[in-house]
Amino acid sequence: MQIVFMNRLTKSTGALSESFAQLWIGEEEGIWRLGWRDFTASGESMDSIWYEGSSWNEMLCVYRHELAVKMGEGFRPLIDGVFHEEDVPAGRNQEQLRLQFYAEQHSDEAIYEQLCAWRRSKAASERKAPYLLASNRLLRLLSSFLPYTPEELRQIPGVGEAKAMQHGEEWLEITGKAVRAHSYPLAWVHEAVDEETFTSWLYKQKEMKYKKQLERLRLRRVLLQGIEGGQGLDALKQATGVSRREVLEAVEELEKDGYSVERLLDQELGGVSPAELSRIWEAYEQLGDGFLKPVLHLAYGDDFAPAEGLDVYYERLRLIRIRYRRGQPVQPAAVTV
């Protein structure tokens, strides 16, 4: 095996001692191997194989995720730039991350729960997804820094003019009732944050990011193999361990990236009548493909309420939308010249 990359990492284990390890990538006859080698104080080594396979992209995802885990534990590399991307956010973005880190450690839990209750109530009354109103991260920031005025509110990352106008008064009504020990502006946070702890936290964020990338890559691989093997949605759901909705979302992404999913479309839409297919296609032509609910009502009627529920029909709309977006007719028989 030929070693194509190696890096040495160290970790402080006390005032005068440290442990070290090596991270390596090797290749032999088209097979990539990725490993981690721990060294004991006596110089002995122990290897852990993180990846062995033919996919460079999957190996790189595993490499980034596992390395982020180790760096979150305190290991630091001899060679910088180990993620093959900008490792440390700079300028304003890094200061915002410091605020986020501090907020996760020091949020007022009672205020956070009140803000979450506000979000649930608001989402229900406006029929919106809760995350569209405010993310968990934003609510943590609000519950930690407890703004009292609109000017203070606008110093919170994620609060722009639009959100301040829409929800600022309601947020301030909650945060303004809490007692706080800090002041504004928030420049003091920089000195309040321990650098080593903050750096480890940054790598934990990378760990979560790379874990999602790795899960997405592996999901796509299983889906492509399943579609090529003639599997339908039920079989793909079983093979991937995710919901049918997540399978469909991933299938739509595959289509956007240029992969063929036609075999799945043929299988899932084979039992749909030409008349139904044409109604759905015409609804897309009239309303566009941005939202499914108006298309459903136009194609099936406003009072459509089948005993089996609407999920199967929304799935049908999504599958047909794939063909609509690439401009392919629903089926040749439905095309008129």
mmCIF file of C-alpha atoms in Angstrom:
data_model
loop_
_atom_site.group_PDB
_atom_site.id
_atom_site.type_symbol
_atom_site.label_atom_id
_atom_site.label_comp_id
_atom_site.label_asym_id
_atom_site.label_seq_id
_atom_site.Cartn_x
_atom_site.Cartn_y
_atom_site.Cartn_z
ATOM 1 C CA MET A 1 0.000 0.000 0.000
ATOM 2 C CA GLN A 2 1.240 3.475 -0.870
ATOM 3 C CA ILE A 3 0.789 6.176 1.780
ATOM 4 C CA VAL A 4 -0.398 9.325 0.011
ATOM 5 C CA PHE A 5 -1.050 11.512 3.076
ATOM 6 C CA MET A 6 0.001 11.530 6.704
ATOM 7 C CA ASN A 7 -0.339 14.039 9.515
ATOM 8 C CA ARG A 8 0.828 14.033 13.128
ATOM 9 C CA LEU A 9 -1.545 15.224 15.863
ATOM 10 C CA THR A 10 -0.899 15.935 19.511
ATOM 11 C CA LYS A 11 -3.128 16.288 22.543
ATOM 12 C CA SER A 12 -2.236 17.799 25.882
ATOM 13 C CA THR A 13 -2.809 15.323 28.713
ATOM 14 C CA GLY A 14 -1.453 17.399 31.575
ATOM 15 C CA ALA A 15 0.838 20.237 32.499
ATOM 16 C CA LEU A 16 3.978 18.599 31.114
ATOM 17 C CA SER A 17 2.739 15.675 29.028
ATOM 18 C CA GLU A 18 0.967 15.014 25.771
ATOM 19 C CA SER A 19 -0.162 12.106 23.628
ATOM 20 C CA PHE A 20 0.232 11.910 19.895
ATOM 21 C CA ALA A 21 -1.225 10.084 16.947
ATOM 22 C CA GLN A 22 -0.959 9.811 13.164
ATOM 23 C CA LEU A 23 -3.684 10.120 10.574
ATOM 24 C CA TRP A 24 -2.946 8.447 7.275
ATOM 25 C CA ILE A 25 -4.469 7.788 3.847
ATOM 26 C CA GLY A 26 -3.207 4.976 1.646
ATOM 27 C CA GLU A 27 -4.099 3.557 -1.765
ATOM 28 C CA GLU A 28 -3.585 0.180 -3.371
ATOM 29 C CA GLU A 29 -5.071 -0.991 -6.692
ATOM 30 C CA GLY A 30 -7.910 1.536 -6.549
ATOM 31 C CA ILE A 31 -8.826 0.821 -2.909
ATOM 32 C CA TRP A 32 -8.535 3.709 -0.465
ATOM 33 C CA ARG A 33 -7.675 3.093 3.169
ATOM 34 C CA LEU A 34 -7.991 5.640 5.929
ATOM 35 C CA GLY A 35 -6.645 5.042 9.397
ATOM 36 C CA TRP A 36 -5.744 6.477 12.784
ATOM 37 C CA ARG A 37 -2.667 5.352 14.713
ATOM 38 C CA ASP A 38 -2.414 5.987 18.466
ATOM 39 C CA PHE A 39 1.006 5.922 20.129
ATOM 40 C CA THR A 40 1.518 4.965 23.754
ATOM 41 C CA ALA A 41 4.082 6.550 26.081
ATOM 42 C CA SER A 42 6.357 3.553 25.464
ATOM 43 C CA GLY A 43 6.251 4.100 21.700
ATOM 44 C CA GLU A 44 3.922 1.229 20.854
ATOM 45 C CA SER A 45 1.164 1.912 18.303
ATOM 46 C CA MET A 46 -2.389 0.777 17.733
ATOM 47 C CA ASP A 47 -4.238 1.269 14.428
ATOM 48 C CA SER A 48 -7.922 1.913 13.808
ATOM 49 C CA ILE A 49 -9.203 1.605 10.230
ATOM 50 C CA TRP A 50 -11.796 4.316 9.531
ATOM 51 C CA TYR A 51 -12.497 3.510 5.889
ATOM 52 C CA GLU A 52 -11.660 0.922 3.237
ATOM 53 C CA GLY A 53 -13.276 1.131 -0.194
ATOM 54 C CA SER A 54 -13.156 2.498 -3.714
ATOM 55 C CA SER A 55 -15.007 5.811 -3.254
ATOM 56 C CA TRP A 56 -12.765 8.849 -2.812
ATOM 57 C CA ASN A 57 -15.768 11.045 -1.957
ATOM 58 C CA GLU A 58 -16.995 8.706 0.768
ATOM 59 C CA MET A 59 -13.474 8.313 2.142
ATOM 60 C CA LEU A 60 -13.108 12.117 2.267
ATOM 61 C CA CYS A 61 -16.421 12.455 4.128
ATOM 62 C CA VAL A 62 -15.333 9.816 6.661
ATOM 63 C CA TYR A 63 -11.941 11.520 6.978
ATOM 64 C CA ARG A 64 -13.479 14.916 7.743
ATOM 65 C CA HIS A 65 -16.041 13.564 10.188
ATOM 66 C CA GLU A 66 -13.663 11.345 12.183
ATOM 67 C CA LEU A 67 -10.968 14.028 12.228
ATOM 68 C CA ALA A 68 -13.473 16.563 13.564
ATOM 69 C CA VAL A 69 -14.335 14.087 16.346
ATOM 70 C CA LYS A 70 -10.669 13.778 17.311
ATOM 71 C CA MET A 71 -10.059 17.524 17.187
ATOM 72 C CA GLY A 72 -13.190 18.053 19.281
ATOM 73 C CA GLU A 73 -11.497 15.783 21.839
ATOM 74 C CA GLY A 74 -8.459 18.072 21.902
ATOM 75 C CA PHE A 75 -6.082 16.766 19.222
ATOM 76 C CA ARG A 76 -4.322 19.434 17.163
ATOM 77 C CA PRO A 77 -2.541 18.794 13.827
ATOM 78 C CA LEU A 78 1.046 19.484 12.922
ATOM 79 C CA ILE A 79 -0.047 20.454 9.396
ATOM 80 C CA ASP A 80 -2.864 23.018 9.218
ATOM 81 C CA GLY A 81 -5.640 23.012 6.624
ATOM 82 C CA VAL A 82 -6.443 19.378 7.340
ATOM 83 C CA PHE A 83 -10.105 19.668 6.303
ATOM 84 C CA HIS A 84 -9.185 20.936 2.817
ATOM 85 C CA GLU A 85 -11.266 24.028 3.453
ATOM 86 C CA GLU A 86 -11.049 27.169 5.569
ATOM 87 C CA ASP A 87 -10.638 25.796 9.090
ATOM 88 C CA VAL A 88 -11.314 28.865 11.207
ATOM 89 C CA PRO A 89 -14.020 31.390 10.325
ATOM 90 C CA ALA A 90 -12.669 34.924 10.264
ATOM 91 C CA GLY A 91 -13.873 38.371 11.187
ATOM 92 C CA ARG A 92 -17.516 39.009 11.899
ATOM 93 C CA ASN A 93 -18.526 35.387 11.327
ATOM 94 C CA GLN A 94 -16.179 34.175 14.049
ATOM 95 C CA GLU A 95 -17.503 36.733 16.505
ATOM 96 C CA GLN A 96 -21.036 35.552 15.784
ATOM 97 C CA LEU A 97 -19.921 31.990 16.468
ATOM 98 C CA ARG A 98 -18.490 33.135 19.803
ATOM 99 C CA LEU A 99 -21.875 34.601 20.679
ATOM 100 C CA GLN A 100 -23.548 31.337 19.695
ATOM 101 C CA PHE A 101 -21.068 29.320 21.776
ATOM 102 C CA TYR A 102 -21.549 31.561 24.809
ATOM 103 C CA ALA A 103 -25.335 31.421 24.450
ATOM 104 C CA GLU A 104 -25.344 27.614 24.465
ATOM 105 C CA GLN A 105 -23.507 27.676 27.799
ATOM 106 C CA HIS A 106 -25.398 30.524 29.500
ATOM 107 C CA SER A 107 -28.981 30.674 28.273
ATOM 108 C CA ASP A 108 -31.831 31.333 30.698
ATOM 109 C CA GLU A 109 -33.794 28.069 30.454
ATOM 110 C CA ALA A 110 -37.055 29.599 31.709
ATOM 111 C CA ILE A 111 -36.897 32.353 29.085
ATOM 112 C CA TYR A 112 -35.919 29.821 26.425
ATOM 113 C CA GLU A 113 -38.996 27.728 27.213
ATOM 114 C CA GLN A 114 -41.211 30.829 27.024
ATOM 115 C CA LEU A 115 -39.741 31.686 23.611
ATOM 116 C CA CYS A 116 -40.315 28.106 22.413
ATOM 117 C CA ALA A 117 -43.929 28.322 23.610
ATOM 118 C CA TRP A 118 -44.319 31.608 21.716
ATOM 119 C CA ARG A 119 -42.963 29.940 18.568
ATOM 120 C CA ARG A 120 -45.337 26.972 18.842
ATOM 121 C CA SER A 121 -48.336 29.245 19.307
ATOM 122 C CA LYS A 122 -47.295 31.572 16.493
ATOM 123 C CA ALA A 123 -46.604 28.715 14.094
ATOM 124 C CA ALA A 124 -50.034 27.202 14.783
ATOM 125 C CA SER A 125 -51.894 30.492 14.321
ATOM 126 C CA GLU A 126 -50.029 31.422 11.133
ATOM 127 C CA ARG A 127 -49.866 27.846 9.816
ATOM 128 C CA LYS A 128 -46.115 28.036 9.319
ATOM 129 C CA ALA A 129 -43.293 25.690 10.129
ATOM 130 C CA PRO A 130 -41.768 26.752 13.493
ATOM 131 C CA TYR A 131 -38.238 27.000 12.071
ATOM 132 C CA LEU A 132 -39.414 29.682 9.634
ATOM 133 C CA LEU A 133 -40.253 31.939 12.574
ATOM 134 C CA ALA A 134 -37.065 31.424 14.577
ATOM 135 C CA SER A 135 -34.396 28.748 14.836
ATOM 136 C CA ASN A 136 -33.421 27.065 18.094
ATOM 137 C CA ARG A 137 -30.090 28.859 17.829
ATOM 138 C CA LEU A 138 -31.777 32.267 17.650
ATOM 139 C CA LEU A 139 -33.983 31.490 20.642
ATOM 140 C CA ARG A 140 -30.879 30.435 22.588
ATOM 141 C CA LEU A 141 -29.207 33.742 21.740
ATOM 142 C CA LEU A 142 -32.247 35.712 22.842
ATOM 143 C CA SER A 143 -32.544 33.775 26.094
ATOM 144 C CA SER A 144 -28.870 34.274 26.881
ATOM 145 C CA PHE A 145 -28.320 37.940 26.008
ATOM 146 C CA LEU A 146 -31.830 39.105 27.027
ATOM 147 C CA PRO A 147 -32.270 42.287 24.964
ATOM 148 C CA TYR A 148 -34.440 45.008 26.514
ATOM 149 C CA THR A 149 -34.686 47.449 23.611
ATOM 150 C CA PRO A 150 -35.020 47.284 19.808
ATOM 151 C CA GLU A 151 -31.446 48.568 19.505
ATOM 152 C CA GLU A 152 -30.141 45.744 21.673
ATOM 153 C CA LEU A 153 -32.283 43.222 19.824
ATOM 154 C CA ARG A 154 -30.637 44.123 16.507
ATOM 155 C CA GLN A 155 -27.230 43.194 17.942
ATOM 156 C CA ILE A 156 -28.302 39.546 18.146
ATOM 157 C CA PRO A 157 -27.002 37.498 15.159
ATOM 158 C CA GLY A 158 -29.929 36.386 13.013
ATOM 159 C CA VAL A 159 -32.157 39.343 13.889
ATOM 160 C CA GLY A 160 -32.408 41.551 10.823
ATOM 161 C CA GLU A 161 -34.733 44.447 10.186
ATOM 162 C CA ALA A 162 -37.502 42.188 8.868
ATOM 163 C CA LYS A 163 -37.542 39.843 11.882
ATOM 164 C CA ALA A 164 -37.239 42.746 14.291
ATOM 165 C CA MET A 165 -40.277 44.380 12.709
ATOM 166 C CA GLN A 166 -42.278 41.144 12.601
ATOM 167 C CA HIS A 167 -41.566 39.645 16.011
ATOM 168 C CA GLY A 168 -39.335 42.041 17.943
ATOM 169 C CA GLU A 169 -42.038 43.482 20.154
ATOM 170 C CA GLU A 170 -43.219 40.011 21.218
ATOM 171 C CA TRP A 171 -39.660 38.817 21.891
ATOM 172 C CA LEU A 172 -38.814 41.898 23.957
ATOM 173 C CA GLU A 173 -41.962 41.398 25.995
ATOM 174 C CA ILE A 174 -40.530 38.024 27.069
ATOM 175 C CA THR A 175 -36.828 38.886 27.425
ATOM 176 C CA GLY A 176 -37.485 42.281 28.998
ATOM 177 C CA LYS A 177 -38.951 40.660 32.102
ATOM 178 C CA ALA A 178 -35.766 38.750 32.943
ATOM 179 C CA VAL A 179 -32.981 40.051 35.166
ATOM 180 C CA ARG A 180 -29.591 40.160 33.471
ATOM 181 C CA ALA A 181 -26.096 40.749 34.816
ATOM 182 C CA HIS A 182 -24.358 41.773 31.572
ATOM 183 C CA SER A 183 -24.408 44.889 29.417
ATOM 184 C CA TYR A 184 -24.613 45.935 25.774
ATOM 185 C CA PRO A 185 -22.841 46.079 23.382
ATOM 186 C CA LEU A 186 -21.688 42.462 23.492
ATOM 187 C CA ALA A 187 -17.976 42.999 22.857
ATOM 188 C CA TRP A 188 -17.245 41.596 26.345
ATOM 189 C CA VAL A 189 -18.156 38.100 25.139
ATOM 190 C CA HIS A 190 -14.804 37.802 23.337
ATOM 191 C CA GLU A 191 -12.911 37.970 26.635
ATOM 192 C CA ALA A 192 -15.435 35.795 28.457
ATOM 193 C CA VAL A 193 -14.921 32.843 26.126
ATOM 194 C CA ASP A 194 -12.132 30.342 26.836
ATOM 195 C CA GLU A 195 -10.192 29.933 23.579
ATOM 196 C CA GLU A 196 -9.403 26.238 23.894
ATOM 197 C CA THR A 197 -12.967 25.346 24.831
ATOM 198 C CA PHE A 198 -14.293 27.487 21.993
ATOM 199 C CA THR A 199 -11.940 25.822 19.486
ATOM 200 C CA SER A 200 -13.093 22.362 20.572
ATOM 201 C CA TRP A 201 -16.699 23.519 20.208
ATOM 202 C CA LEU A 202 -15.975 24.698 16.647
ATOM 203 C CA TYR A 203 -14.728 21.226 15.790
ATOM 204 C CA LYS A 204 -17.861 19.718 17.325
ATOM 205 C CA GLN A 205 -19.868 21.851 14.895
ATOM 206 C CA LYS A 206 -17.757 20.490 12.068
ATOM 207 C CA GLU A 207 -18.307 16.973 13.356
ATOM 208 C CA MET A 208 -22.084 17.396 13.108
ATOM 209 C CA LYS A 209 -21.786 19.028 9.677
ATOM 210 C CA TYR A 210 -19.608 16.249 8.273
ATOM 211 C CA LYS A 211 -21.772 13.559 9.835
ATOM 212 C CA LYS A 212 -24.756 14.910 7.899
ATOM 213 C CA GLN A 213 -22.698 14.995 4.701
ATOM 214 C CA LEU A 214 -21.603 11.404 5.222
ATOM 215 C CA GLU A 215 -25.148 10.226 5.941
ATOM 216 C CA ARG A 216 -26.379 12.032 2.824
ATOM 217 C CA LEU A 217 -23.650 10.479 0.658
ATOM 218 C CA ARG A 218 -24.400 6.977 1.903
ATOM 219 C CA LEU A 219 -28.144 7.502 1.478
ATOM 220 C CA ARG A 220 -27.611 8.560 -2.145
ATOM 221 C CA ARG A 221 -25.454 5.508 -2.818
ATOM 222 C CA VAL A 222 -28.066 3.098 -1.424
ATOM 223 C CA LEU A 223 -30.827 4.855 -3.377
ATOM 224 C CA LEU A 224 -28.934 4.719 -6.663
ATOM 225 C CA GLN A 225 -28.197 1.022 -6.185
ATOM 226 C CA GLY A 226 -31.825 0.347 -5.266
ATOM 227 C CA ILE A 227 -33.280 2.298 -8.182
ATOM 228 C CA GLU A 228 -30.911 0.538 -10.570
ATOM 229 C CA GLY A 229 -32.077 -2.767 -9.082
ATOM 230 C CA GLY A 230 -35.734 -1.914 -9.692
ATOM 231 C CA GLN A 231 -36.755 -1.211 -6.093
ATOM 232 C CA GLY A 232 -39.836 0.882 -5.335
ATOM 233 C CA LEU A 233 -40.422 3.383 -2.546
ATOM 234 C CA ASP A 234 -41.297 0.758 0.056
ATOM 235 C CA ALA A 235 -38.123 -1.221 -0.615
ATOM 236 C CA LEU A 236 -36.000 1.940 -0.685
ATOM 237 C CA LYS A 237 -37.471 3.027 2.639
ATOM 238 C CA GLN A 238 -36.569 -0.352 4.131
ATOM 239 C CA ALA A 239 -33.046 -0.304 2.679
ATOM 240 C CA THR A 240 -32.212 3.231 3.828
ATOM 241 C CA GLY A 241 -33.982 3.271 7.183
ATOM 242 C CA VAL A 242 -35.475 6.719 6.535
ATOM 243 C CA SER A 243 -39.063 7.813 5.903
ATOM 244 C CA ARG A 244 -40.721 7.734 2.497
ATOM 245 C CA ARG A 245 -40.713 11.537 2.517
ATOM 246 C CA GLU A 246 -36.947 11.607 3.063
ATOM 247 C CA VAL A 247 -36.514 9.052 0.287
ATOM 248 C CA LEU A 248 -38.508 11.268 -2.076
ATOM 249 C CA GLU A 249 -36.522 14.374 -1.109
ATOM 250 C CA ALA A 250 -33.282 12.516 -1.792
ATOM 251 C CA VAL A 251 -34.636 11.215 -5.119
ATOM 252 C CA GLU A 252 -35.454 14.800 -6.140
ATOM 253 C CA GLU A 253 -31.881 15.812 -5.290
ATOM 254 C CA LEU A 254 -30.503 12.959 -7.372
ATOM 255 C CA GLU A 255 -32.574 14.112 -10.326
ATOM 256 C CA LYS A 256 -31.314 17.693 -9.935
ATOM 257 C CA ASP A 257 -27.730 16.408 -9.892
ATOM 258 C CA GLY A 258 -28.218 14.617 -13.201
ATOM 259 C CA TYR A 259 -28.797 11.036 -12.071
ATOM 260 C CA SER A 260 -31.526 9.026 -13.762
ATOM 261 C CA VAL A 261 -34.455 8.068 -11.520
ATOM 262 C CA GLU A 262 -36.753 7.180 -14.411
ATOM 263 C CA ARG A 263 -36.940 3.523 -13.491
ATOM 264 C CA LEU A 264 -38.427 4.458 -10.106
ATOM 265 C CA LEU A 265 -40.883 6.880 -11.728
ATOM 266 C CA ASP A 266 -42.045 4.223 -14.163
ATOM 267 C CA GLN A 267 -42.601 1.749 -11.352
ATOM 268 C CA GLU A 268 -44.419 4.107 -8.973
ATOM 269 C CA LEU A 269 -46.557 5.824 -11.623
ATOM 270 C CA GLY A 270 -47.336 2.732 -13.670
ATOM 271 C CA GLY A 271 -50.785 2.306 -12.116
ATOM 272 C CA VAL A 272 -51.887 5.921 -12.491
ATOM 273 C CA SER A 273 -54.413 6.493 -15.289
ATOM 274 C CA PRO A 274 -53.522 8.740 -18.255
ATOM 275 C CA ALA A 275 -56.446 11.038 -17.362
ATOM 276 C CA GLU A 276 -55.143 11.563 -13.800
ATOM 277 C CA LEU A 277 -51.601 12.134 -15.038
ATOM 278 C CA SER A 278 -52.839 14.736 -17.520
ATOM 279 C CA ARG A 279 -54.863 16.592 -14.864
ATOM 280 C CA ILE A 280 -51.816 16.851 -12.616
ATOM 281 C CA TRP A 281 -49.584 17.962 -15.487
ATOM 282 C CA GLU A 282 -52.062 20.652 -16.526
ATOM 283 C CA ALA A 283 -52.274 21.835 -12.904
ATOM 284 C CA TYR A 284 -48.499 22.296 -12.855
ATOM 285 C CA GLU A 285 -48.682 24.212 -16.121
ATOM 286 C CA GLN A 286 -51.281 26.569 -14.663
ATOM 287 C CA LEU A 287 -49.905 27.001 -11.144
ATOM 288 C CA GLY A 288 -46.218 26.263 -11.403
ATOM 289 C CA ASP A 289 -44.299 23.684 -9.369
ATOM 290 C CA GLY A 290 -43.445 25.646 -6.230
ATOM 291 C CA PHE A 291 -46.252 24.391 -3.960
ATOM 292 C CA LEU A 292 -48.022 21.041 -3.962
ATOM 293 C CA LYS A 293 -51.251 21.871 -2.127
ATOM 294 C CA PRO A 294 -52.740 24.195 -4.806
ATOM 295 C CA VAL A 295 -51.834 21.629 -7.467
ATOM 296 C CA LEU A 296 -53.573 18.900 -5.464
ATOM 297 C CA HIS A 297 -56.756 20.968 -5.161
ATOM 298 C CA LEU A 298 -56.795 21.880 -8.834
ATOM 299 C CA ALA A 299 -56.169 18.318 -9.991
ATOM 300 C CA TYR A 300 -58.513 16.541 -7.563
ATOM 301 C CA GLY A 301 -60.892 19.203 -6.257
ATOM 302 C CA ASP A 302 -61.027 21.290 -3.092
ATOM 303 C CA ASP A 303 -63.104 18.709 -1.213
ATOM 304 C CA PHE A 304 -60.910 15.737 -2.101
ATOM 305 C CA ALA A 305 -60.621 13.561 1.036
ATOM 306 C CA PRO A 306 -59.864 9.918 0.179
ATOM 307 C CA ALA A 307 -60.234 7.282 2.886
ATOM 308 C CA GLU A 308 -56.580 6.258 2.533
ATOM 309 C CA GLY A 309 -55.412 9.801 3.238
ATOM 310 C CA LEU A 310 -53.546 12.321 1.118
ATOM 311 C CA ASP A 311 -49.962 11.127 1.587
ATOM 312 C CA VAL A 312 -50.017 8.810 -1.420
ATOM 313 C CA TYR A 313 -51.339 11.622 -3.615
ATOM 314 C CA TYR A 314 -48.693 14.084 -2.468
ATOM 315 C CA GLU A 315 -46.072 11.441 -3.253
ATOM 316 C CA ARG A 316 -47.608 11.111 -6.707
ATOM 317 C CA LEU A 317 -47.425 14.858 -7.219
ATOM 318 C CA ARG A 318 -43.772 14.925 -6.245
ATOM 319 C CA LEU A 319 -42.885 12.092 -8.612
ATOM 320 C CA ILE A 320 -44.710 13.735 -11.513
ATOM 321 C CA ARG A 321 -43.076 17.060 -10.628
ATOM 322 C CA ILE A 322 -39.680 15.489 -11.293
ATOM 323 C CA ARG A 323 -40.726 14.859 -14.891
ATOM 324 C CA TYR A 324 -42.409 18.231 -15.174
ATOM 325 C CA ARG A 325 -39.268 20.069 -14.074
ATOM 326 C CA ARG A 326 -37.159 18.389 -16.698
ATOM 327 C CA GLY A 327 -39.836 18.972 -19.317
ATOM 328 C CA GLN A 328 -40.510 15.325 -20.016
ATOM 329 C CA PRO A 329 -44.152 14.385 -20.761
ATOM 330 C CA VAL A 330 -45.910 12.340 -18.128
ATOM 331 C CA GLN A 331 -46.259 9.534 -20.610
ATOM 332 C CA PRO A 332 -46.133 9.436 -24.401
ATOM 333 C CA ALA A 333 -49.819 8.659 -24.793
ATOM 334 C CA ALA A 334 -50.786 11.878 -23.025
ATOM 335 C CA VAL A 335 -48.894 14.082 -25.489
ATOM 336 C CA THR A 336 -50.891 15.754 -28.260
ATOM 337 C CA VAL A 337 -49.448 17.536 -31.280
#
